[in-house]
mmCIF file of C-alpha atoms (C1' of nucleotides) in Angstrom:
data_model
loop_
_atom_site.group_PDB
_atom_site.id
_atom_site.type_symbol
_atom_site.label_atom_id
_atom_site.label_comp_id
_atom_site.label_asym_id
_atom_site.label_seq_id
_atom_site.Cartn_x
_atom_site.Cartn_y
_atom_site.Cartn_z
ATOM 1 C CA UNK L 1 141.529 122.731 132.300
ATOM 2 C CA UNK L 2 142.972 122.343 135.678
ATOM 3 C CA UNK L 3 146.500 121.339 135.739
ATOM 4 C CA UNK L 4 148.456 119.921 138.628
ATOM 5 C CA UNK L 5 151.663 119.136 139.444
ATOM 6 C CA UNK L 6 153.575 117.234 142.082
ATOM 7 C CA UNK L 7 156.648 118.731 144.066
ATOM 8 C CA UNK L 8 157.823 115.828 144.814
ATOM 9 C CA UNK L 9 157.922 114.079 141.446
ATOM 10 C CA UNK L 10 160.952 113.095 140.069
ATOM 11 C CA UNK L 11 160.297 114.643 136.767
ATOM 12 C CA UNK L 12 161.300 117.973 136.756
ATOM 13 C CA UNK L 13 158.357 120.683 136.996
ATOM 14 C CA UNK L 14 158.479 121.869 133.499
ATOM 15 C CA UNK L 15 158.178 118.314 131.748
ATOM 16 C CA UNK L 16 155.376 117.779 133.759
ATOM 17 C CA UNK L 17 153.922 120.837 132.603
ATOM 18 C CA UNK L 18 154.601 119.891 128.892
ATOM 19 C CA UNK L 19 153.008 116.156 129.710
ATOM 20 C CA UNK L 20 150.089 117.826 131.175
ATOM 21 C CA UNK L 21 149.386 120.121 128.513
ATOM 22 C CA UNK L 22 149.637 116.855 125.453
ATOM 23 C CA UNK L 23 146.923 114.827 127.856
ATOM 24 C CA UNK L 24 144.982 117.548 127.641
ATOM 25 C CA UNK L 25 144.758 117.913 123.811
ATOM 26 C CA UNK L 26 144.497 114.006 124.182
ATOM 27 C CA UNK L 27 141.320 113.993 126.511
ATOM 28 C CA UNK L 28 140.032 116.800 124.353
ATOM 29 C CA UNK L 29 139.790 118.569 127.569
ATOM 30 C CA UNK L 30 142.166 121.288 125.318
ATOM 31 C CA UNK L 31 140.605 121.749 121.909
ATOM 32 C CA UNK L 32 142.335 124.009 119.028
ATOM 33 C CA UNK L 33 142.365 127.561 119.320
ATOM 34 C CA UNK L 34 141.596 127.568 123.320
ATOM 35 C CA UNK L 35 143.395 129.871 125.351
ATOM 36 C CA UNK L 36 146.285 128.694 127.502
ATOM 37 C CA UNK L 37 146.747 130.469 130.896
ATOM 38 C CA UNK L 38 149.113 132.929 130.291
ATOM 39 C CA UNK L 39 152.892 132.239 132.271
ATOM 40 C CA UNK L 40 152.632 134.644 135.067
ATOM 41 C CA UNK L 41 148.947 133.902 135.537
ATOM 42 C CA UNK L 42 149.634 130.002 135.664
ATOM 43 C CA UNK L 43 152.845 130.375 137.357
ATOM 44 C CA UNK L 44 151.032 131.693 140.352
ATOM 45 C CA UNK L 45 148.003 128.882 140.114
ATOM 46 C CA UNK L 46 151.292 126.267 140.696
ATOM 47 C CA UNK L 47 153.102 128.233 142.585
ATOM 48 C CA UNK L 48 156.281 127.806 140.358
ATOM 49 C CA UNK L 49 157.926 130.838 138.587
ATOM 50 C CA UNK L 50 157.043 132.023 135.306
ATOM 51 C CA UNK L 51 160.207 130.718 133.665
ATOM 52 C CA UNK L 52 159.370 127.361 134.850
ATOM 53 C CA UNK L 53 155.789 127.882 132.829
ATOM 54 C CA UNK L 54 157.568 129.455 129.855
ATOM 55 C CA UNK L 55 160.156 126.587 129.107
ATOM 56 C CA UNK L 56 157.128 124.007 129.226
ATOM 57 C CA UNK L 57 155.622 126.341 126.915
ATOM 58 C CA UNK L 58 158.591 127.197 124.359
ATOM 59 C CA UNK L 59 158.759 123.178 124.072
ATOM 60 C CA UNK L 60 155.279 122.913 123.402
ATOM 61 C CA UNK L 61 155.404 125.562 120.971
ATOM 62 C CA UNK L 62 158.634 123.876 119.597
ATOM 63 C CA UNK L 63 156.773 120.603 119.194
ATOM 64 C CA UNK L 64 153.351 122.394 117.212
ATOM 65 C CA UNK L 65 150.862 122.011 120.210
ATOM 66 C CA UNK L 66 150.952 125.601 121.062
ATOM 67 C CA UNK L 67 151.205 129.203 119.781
ATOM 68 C CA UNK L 68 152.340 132.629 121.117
ATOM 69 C CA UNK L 69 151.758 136.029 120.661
ATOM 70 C CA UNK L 70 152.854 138.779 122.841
ATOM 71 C CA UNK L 71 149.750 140.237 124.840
ATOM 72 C CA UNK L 72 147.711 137.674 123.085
ATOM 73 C CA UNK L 73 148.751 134.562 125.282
ATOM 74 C CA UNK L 74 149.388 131.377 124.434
ATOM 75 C CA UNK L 75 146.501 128.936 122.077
ATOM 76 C CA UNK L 76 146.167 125.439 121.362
ATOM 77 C CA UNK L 77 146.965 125.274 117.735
ATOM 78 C CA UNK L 78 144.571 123.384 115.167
ATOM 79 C CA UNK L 79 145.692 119.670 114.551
ATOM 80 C CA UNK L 80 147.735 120.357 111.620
ATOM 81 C CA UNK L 81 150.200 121.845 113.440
ATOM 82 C CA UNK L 82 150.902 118.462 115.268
ATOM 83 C CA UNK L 83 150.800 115.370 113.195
ATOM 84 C CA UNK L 84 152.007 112.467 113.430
ATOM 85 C CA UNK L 85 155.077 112.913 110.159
ATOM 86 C CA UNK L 86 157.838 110.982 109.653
ATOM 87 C CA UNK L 87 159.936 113.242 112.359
ATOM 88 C CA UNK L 88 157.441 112.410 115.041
ATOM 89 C CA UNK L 89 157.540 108.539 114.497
ATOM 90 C CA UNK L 90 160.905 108.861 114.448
ATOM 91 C CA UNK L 91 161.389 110.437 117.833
ATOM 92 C CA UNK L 92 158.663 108.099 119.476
ATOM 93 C CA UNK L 93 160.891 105.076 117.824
ATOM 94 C CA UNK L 94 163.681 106.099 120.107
ATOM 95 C CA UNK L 95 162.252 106.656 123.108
ATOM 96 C CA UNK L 96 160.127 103.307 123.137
ATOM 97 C CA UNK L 97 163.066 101.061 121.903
ATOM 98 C CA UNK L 98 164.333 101.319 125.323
ATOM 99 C CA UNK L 99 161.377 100.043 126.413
ATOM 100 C CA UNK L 100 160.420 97.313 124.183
ATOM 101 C CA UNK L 101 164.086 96.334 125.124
ATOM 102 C CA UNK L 102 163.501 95.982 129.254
ATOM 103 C CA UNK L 103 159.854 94.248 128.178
ATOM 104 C CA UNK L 104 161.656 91.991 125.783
ATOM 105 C CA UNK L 105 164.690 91.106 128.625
ATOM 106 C CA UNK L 106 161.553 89.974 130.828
ATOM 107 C CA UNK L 107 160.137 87.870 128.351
ATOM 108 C CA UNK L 108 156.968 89.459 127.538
ATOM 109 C CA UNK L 109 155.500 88.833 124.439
ATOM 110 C CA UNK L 110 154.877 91.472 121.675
ATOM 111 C CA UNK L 111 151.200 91.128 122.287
ATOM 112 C CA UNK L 112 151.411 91.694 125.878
ATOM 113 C CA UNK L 113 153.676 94.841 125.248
ATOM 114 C CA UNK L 114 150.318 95.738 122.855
ATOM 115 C CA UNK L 115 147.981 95.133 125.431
ATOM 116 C CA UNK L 116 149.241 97.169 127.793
ATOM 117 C CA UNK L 117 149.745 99.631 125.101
ATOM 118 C CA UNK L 118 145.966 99.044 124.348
ATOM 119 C CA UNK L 119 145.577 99.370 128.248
ATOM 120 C CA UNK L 120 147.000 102.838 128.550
ATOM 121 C CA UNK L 121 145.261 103.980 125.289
ATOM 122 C CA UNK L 122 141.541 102.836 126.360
ATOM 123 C CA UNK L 123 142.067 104.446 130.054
ATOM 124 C CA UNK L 124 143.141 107.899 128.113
ATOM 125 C CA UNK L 125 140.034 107.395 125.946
ATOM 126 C CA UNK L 126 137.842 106.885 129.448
ATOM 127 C CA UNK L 127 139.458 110.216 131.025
ATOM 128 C CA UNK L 128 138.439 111.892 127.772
ATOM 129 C CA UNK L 129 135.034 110.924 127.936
ATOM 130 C CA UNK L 130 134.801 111.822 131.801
ATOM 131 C CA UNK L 131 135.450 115.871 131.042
ATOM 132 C CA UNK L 132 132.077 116.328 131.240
ATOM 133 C CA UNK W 1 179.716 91.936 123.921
ATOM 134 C CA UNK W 2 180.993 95.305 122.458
ATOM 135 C CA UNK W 3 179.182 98.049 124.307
ATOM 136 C CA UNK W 4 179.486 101.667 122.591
ATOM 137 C CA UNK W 5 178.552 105.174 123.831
ATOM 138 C CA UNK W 6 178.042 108.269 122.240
ATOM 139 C CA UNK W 7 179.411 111.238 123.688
ATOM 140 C CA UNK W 8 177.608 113.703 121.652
ATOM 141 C CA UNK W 9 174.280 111.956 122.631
ATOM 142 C CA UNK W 10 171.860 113.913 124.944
ATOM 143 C CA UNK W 11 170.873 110.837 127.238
ATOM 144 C CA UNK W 12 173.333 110.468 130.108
ATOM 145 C CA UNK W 13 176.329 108.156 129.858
ATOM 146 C CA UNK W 14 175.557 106.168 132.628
ATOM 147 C CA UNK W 15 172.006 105.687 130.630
ATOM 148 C CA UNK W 16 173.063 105.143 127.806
ATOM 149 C CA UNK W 17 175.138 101.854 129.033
ATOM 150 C CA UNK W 18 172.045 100.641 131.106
ATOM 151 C CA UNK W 19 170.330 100.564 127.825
ATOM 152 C CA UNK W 20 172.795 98.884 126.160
ATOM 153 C CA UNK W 21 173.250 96.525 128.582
ATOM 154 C CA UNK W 22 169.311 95.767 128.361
ATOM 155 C CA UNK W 23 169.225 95.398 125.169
ATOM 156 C CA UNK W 24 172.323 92.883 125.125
ATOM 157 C CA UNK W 25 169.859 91.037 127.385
ATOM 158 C CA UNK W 26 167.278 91.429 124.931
ATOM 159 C CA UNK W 27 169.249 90.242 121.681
ATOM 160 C CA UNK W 28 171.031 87.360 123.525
ATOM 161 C CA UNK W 29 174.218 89.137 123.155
ATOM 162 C CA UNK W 30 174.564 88.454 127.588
ATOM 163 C CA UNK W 31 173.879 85.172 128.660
ATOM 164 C CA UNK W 32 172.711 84.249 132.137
ATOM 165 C CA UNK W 33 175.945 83.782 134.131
ATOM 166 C CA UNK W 34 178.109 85.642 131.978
ATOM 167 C CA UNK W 35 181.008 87.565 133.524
ATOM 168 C CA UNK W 36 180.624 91.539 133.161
ATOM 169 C CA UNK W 37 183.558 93.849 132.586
ATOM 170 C CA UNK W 38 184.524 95.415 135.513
ATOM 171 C CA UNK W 39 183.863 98.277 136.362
ATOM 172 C CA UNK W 40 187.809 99.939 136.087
ATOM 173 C CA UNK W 41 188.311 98.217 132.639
ATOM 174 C CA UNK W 42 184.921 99.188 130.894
ATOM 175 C CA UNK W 43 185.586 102.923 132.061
ATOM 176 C CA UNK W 44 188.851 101.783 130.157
ATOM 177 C CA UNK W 45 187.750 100.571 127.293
ATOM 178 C CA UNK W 46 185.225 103.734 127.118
ATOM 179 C CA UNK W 47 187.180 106.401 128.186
ATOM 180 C CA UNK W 48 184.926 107.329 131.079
ATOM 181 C CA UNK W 49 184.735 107.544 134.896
ATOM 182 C CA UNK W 50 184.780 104.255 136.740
ATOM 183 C CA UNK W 51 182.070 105.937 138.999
ATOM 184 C CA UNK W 52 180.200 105.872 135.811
ATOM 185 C CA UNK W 53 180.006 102.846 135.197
ATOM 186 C CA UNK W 54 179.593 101.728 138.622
ATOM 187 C CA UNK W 55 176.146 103.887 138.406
ATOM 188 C CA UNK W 56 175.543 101.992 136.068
ATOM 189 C CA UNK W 57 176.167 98.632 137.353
ATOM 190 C CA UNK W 58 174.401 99.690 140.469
ATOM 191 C CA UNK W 59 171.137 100.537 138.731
ATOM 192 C CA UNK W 60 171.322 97.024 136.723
ATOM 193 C CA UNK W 61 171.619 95.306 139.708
ATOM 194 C CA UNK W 62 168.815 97.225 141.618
ATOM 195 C CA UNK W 63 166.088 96.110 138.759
ATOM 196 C CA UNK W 64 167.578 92.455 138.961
ATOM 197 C CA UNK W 65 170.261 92.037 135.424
ATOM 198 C CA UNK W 66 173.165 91.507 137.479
ATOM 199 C CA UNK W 67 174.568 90.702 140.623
ATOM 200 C CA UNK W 68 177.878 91.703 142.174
ATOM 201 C CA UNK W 69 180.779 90.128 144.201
ATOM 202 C CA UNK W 70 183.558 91.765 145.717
ATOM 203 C CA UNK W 71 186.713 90.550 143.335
ATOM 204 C CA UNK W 72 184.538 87.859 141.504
ATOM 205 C CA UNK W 73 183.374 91.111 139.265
ATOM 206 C CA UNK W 74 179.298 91.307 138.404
ATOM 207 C CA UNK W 75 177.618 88.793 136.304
ATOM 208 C CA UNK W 76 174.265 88.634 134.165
ATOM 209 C CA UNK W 77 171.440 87.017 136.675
ATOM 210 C CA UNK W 78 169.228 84.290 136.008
ATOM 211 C CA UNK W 79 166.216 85.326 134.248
ATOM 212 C CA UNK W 80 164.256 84.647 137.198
ATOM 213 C CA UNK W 81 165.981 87.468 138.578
ATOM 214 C CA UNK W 82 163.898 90.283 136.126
ATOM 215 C CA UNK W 83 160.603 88.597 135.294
ATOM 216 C CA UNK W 84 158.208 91.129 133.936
ATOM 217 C CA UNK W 85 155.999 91.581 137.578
ATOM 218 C CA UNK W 86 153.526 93.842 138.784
ATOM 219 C CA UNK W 87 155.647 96.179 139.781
ATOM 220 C CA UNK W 88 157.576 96.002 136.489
ATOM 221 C CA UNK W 89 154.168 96.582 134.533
ATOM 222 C CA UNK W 90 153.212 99.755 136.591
ATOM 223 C CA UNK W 91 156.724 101.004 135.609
ATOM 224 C CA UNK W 92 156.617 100.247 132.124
ATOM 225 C CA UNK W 93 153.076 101.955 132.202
ATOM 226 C CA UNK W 94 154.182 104.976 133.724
ATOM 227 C CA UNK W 95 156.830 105.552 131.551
ATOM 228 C CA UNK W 96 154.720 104.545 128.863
ATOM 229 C CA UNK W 97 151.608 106.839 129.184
ATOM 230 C CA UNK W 98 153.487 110.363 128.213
ATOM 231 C CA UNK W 99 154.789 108.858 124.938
ATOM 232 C CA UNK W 100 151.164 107.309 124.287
ATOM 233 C CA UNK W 101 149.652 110.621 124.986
ATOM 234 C CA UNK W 102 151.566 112.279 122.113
ATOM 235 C CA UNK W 103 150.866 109.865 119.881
ATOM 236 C CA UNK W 104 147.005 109.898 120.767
ATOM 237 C CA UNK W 105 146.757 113.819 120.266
ATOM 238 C CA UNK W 106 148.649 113.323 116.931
ATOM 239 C CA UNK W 107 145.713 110.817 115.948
ATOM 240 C CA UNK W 108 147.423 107.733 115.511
ATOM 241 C CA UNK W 109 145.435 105.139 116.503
ATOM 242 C CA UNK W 110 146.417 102.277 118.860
ATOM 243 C CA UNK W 111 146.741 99.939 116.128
ATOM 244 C CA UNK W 112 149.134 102.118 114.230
ATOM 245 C CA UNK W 113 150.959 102.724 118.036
ATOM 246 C CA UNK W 114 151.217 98.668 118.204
ATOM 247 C CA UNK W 115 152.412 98.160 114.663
ATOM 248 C CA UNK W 116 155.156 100.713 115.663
ATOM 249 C CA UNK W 117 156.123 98.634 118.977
ATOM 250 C CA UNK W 118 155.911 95.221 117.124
ATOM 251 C CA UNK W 119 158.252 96.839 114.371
ATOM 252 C CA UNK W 120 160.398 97.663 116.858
ATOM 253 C CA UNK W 121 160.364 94.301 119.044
ATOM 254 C CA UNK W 122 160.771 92.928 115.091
ATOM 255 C CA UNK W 123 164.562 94.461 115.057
ATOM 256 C CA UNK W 124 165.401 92.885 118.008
ATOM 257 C CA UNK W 125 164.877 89.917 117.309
ATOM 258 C CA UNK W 126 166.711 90.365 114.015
ATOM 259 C CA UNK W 127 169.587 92.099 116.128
ATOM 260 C CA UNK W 128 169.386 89.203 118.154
ATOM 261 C CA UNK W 129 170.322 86.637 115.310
ATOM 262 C CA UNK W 130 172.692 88.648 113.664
ATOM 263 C CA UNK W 131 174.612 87.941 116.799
ATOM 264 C CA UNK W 132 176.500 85.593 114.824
ATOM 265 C "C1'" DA B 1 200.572 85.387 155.442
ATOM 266 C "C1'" DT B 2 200.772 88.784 151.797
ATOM 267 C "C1'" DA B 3 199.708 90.989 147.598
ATOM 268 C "C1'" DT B 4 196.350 91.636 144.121
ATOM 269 C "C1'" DT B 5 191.926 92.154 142.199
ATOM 270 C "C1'" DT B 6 187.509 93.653 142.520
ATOM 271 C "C1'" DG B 7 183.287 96.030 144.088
ATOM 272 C "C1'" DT B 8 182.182 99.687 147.255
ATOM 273 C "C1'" DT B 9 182.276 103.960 149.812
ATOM 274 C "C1'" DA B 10 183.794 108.650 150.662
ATOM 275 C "C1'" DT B 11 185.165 113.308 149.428
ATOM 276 C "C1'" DA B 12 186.009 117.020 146.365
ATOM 277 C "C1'" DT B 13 185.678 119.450 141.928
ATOM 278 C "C1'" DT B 14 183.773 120.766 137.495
ATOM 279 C "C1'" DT B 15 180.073 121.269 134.446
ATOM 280 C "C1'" DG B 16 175.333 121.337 133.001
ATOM 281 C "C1'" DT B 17 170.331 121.484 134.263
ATOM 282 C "C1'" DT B 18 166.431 122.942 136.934
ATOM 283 C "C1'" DA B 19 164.141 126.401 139.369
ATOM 284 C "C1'" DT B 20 163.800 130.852 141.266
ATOM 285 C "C1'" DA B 21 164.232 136.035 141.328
ATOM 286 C "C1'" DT B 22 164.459 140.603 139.229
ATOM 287 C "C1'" DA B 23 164.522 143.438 135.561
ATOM 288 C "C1'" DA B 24 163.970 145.033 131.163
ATOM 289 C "C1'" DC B 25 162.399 144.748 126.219
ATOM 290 C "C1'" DA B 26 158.819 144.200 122.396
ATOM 291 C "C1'" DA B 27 154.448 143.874 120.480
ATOM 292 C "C1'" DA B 28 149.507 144.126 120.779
ATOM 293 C "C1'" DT B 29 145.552 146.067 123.030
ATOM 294 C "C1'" DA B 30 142.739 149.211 125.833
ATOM 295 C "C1'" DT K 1 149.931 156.440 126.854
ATOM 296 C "C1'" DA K 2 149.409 152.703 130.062
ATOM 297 C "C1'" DT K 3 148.720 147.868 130.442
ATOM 298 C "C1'" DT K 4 149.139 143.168 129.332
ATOM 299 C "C1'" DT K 5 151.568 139.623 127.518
ATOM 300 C "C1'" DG K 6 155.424 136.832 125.653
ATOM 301 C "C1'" DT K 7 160.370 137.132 125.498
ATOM 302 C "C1'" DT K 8 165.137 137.908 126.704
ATOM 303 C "C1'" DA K 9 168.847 138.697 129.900
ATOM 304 C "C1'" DT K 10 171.286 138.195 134.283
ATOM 305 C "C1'" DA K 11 172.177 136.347 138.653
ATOM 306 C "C1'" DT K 12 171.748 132.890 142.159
ATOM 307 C "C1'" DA K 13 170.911 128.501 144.452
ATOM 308 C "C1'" DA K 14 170.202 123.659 144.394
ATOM 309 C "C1'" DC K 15 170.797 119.426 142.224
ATOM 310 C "C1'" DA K 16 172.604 115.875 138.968
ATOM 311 C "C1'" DA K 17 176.241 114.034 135.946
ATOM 312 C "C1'" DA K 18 180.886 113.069 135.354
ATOM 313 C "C1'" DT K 19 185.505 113.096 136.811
ATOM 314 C "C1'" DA K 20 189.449 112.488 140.082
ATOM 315 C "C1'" DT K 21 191.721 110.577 144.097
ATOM 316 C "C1'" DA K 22 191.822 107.845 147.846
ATOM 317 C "C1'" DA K 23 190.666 104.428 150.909
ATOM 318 C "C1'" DC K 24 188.013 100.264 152.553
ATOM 319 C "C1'" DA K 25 186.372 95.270 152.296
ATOM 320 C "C1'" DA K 26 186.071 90.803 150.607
ATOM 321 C "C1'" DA K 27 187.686 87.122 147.688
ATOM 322 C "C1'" DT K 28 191.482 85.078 145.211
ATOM 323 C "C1'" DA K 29 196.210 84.047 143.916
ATOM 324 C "C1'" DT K 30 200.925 83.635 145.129
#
DNA sequence: ATATTTGTTATATTTGTTATATAACAAATA
DNA sequence: TATTTGTTATATAACAAATATAACAAATAT
């Protein structure tokens, strides 16, 4: 998969990295048990250091979409490694209510919050059938 | 309103009271035309930087919530001030399609991603009548 | 007119985060 | 035994967050 990032971003390199990597495994353009570039390899493709790669990666790791052996590289781990639980809805809960919050200040209607949801969720599906 | 802040909390401070400003928006807790602390006695009440909250203030005023007056203090705008616009949308959607990408490659499906978002728009509107 | 209140701007300092750079360590493989 | 790879450890620079002090500018009160 080719991944790209943008210097001038306001998100800081490694989240981008991270974000990348989970739209990947979304699109399917990542599918369990692939091999991951390894962090020196892919720190040169960017042009960012390695340390940069390896905290994207730890989190990733951290969060189940990724394991790491040493000389191995890193693979996309098998979807039960990263379900949805109780944890993850949790987490999601707190970083939407913010949100839902700003929408709801501006007067837009829980159904218009869902279509855009719905908006962003068919345009992922799209870019998962375009890997081909 | 009573605004509260977590020190221990991860997000920034001057976040966290942008939030909670929002969301006093959101549960009718701030009316339009309703008079703000200022800036000195809110970093008071907290116990935190006046420059704080002025970062604060400045970033609620840039996306429209209030408006500011030298020694009249800032006040909540009219909601005609933050309607939910174009630009608003592509905001909301950009901050939006990381979180839906997580929950995509954890297979929930977009109706289980909307019943989350309508359970959370549900609380505020039950925050917003337990105003009382 | 003068003093006060308020947002605003400016400068400096401290602390934490991001990103880079170099080096070394540890495990698996060739 | 050498190489590859993740990992850990330092050090450094740049930036952001938060604080501290001071001063400026406009509106209000006295």
């Amino acid at each position: 998969m080719i991944i790209k990032i943008d210097m001038k971003s306001e998100t800081a390199l490694y989240e981008q990295l991270y974000n990348n990597v989970v739209w990947g495994i979304a699109t399917g353009r990542l599918k369990q048990g692939e091999k991951m570039p390894t962090v020196r390899q892919l720190g040169i493709d960017l042009g960012i250091n390695l340390h940069t790669v390896n905290k994207a990666y730890s989190l990733l790791k951290q969060k189940g979409y990724l394991s790491a052996h040493r000389n191995k590289g890193a693979v996309v781990n098998k979807k039960e490694f990263f379900i949805a639980d109780k944890d993850f809805r949790e987490d999601i809960k707190s970083s939407l209510k913010p949100l839902v919050c700003e929408c709801y200040a501006r007067g837009m209607s829980t159904d218009e919050m869902c279509s855009i949801l719905k908006e962003i969720a068919e345009n992922i599906k799209v870019e998962a059938e375009d890997k081909h």
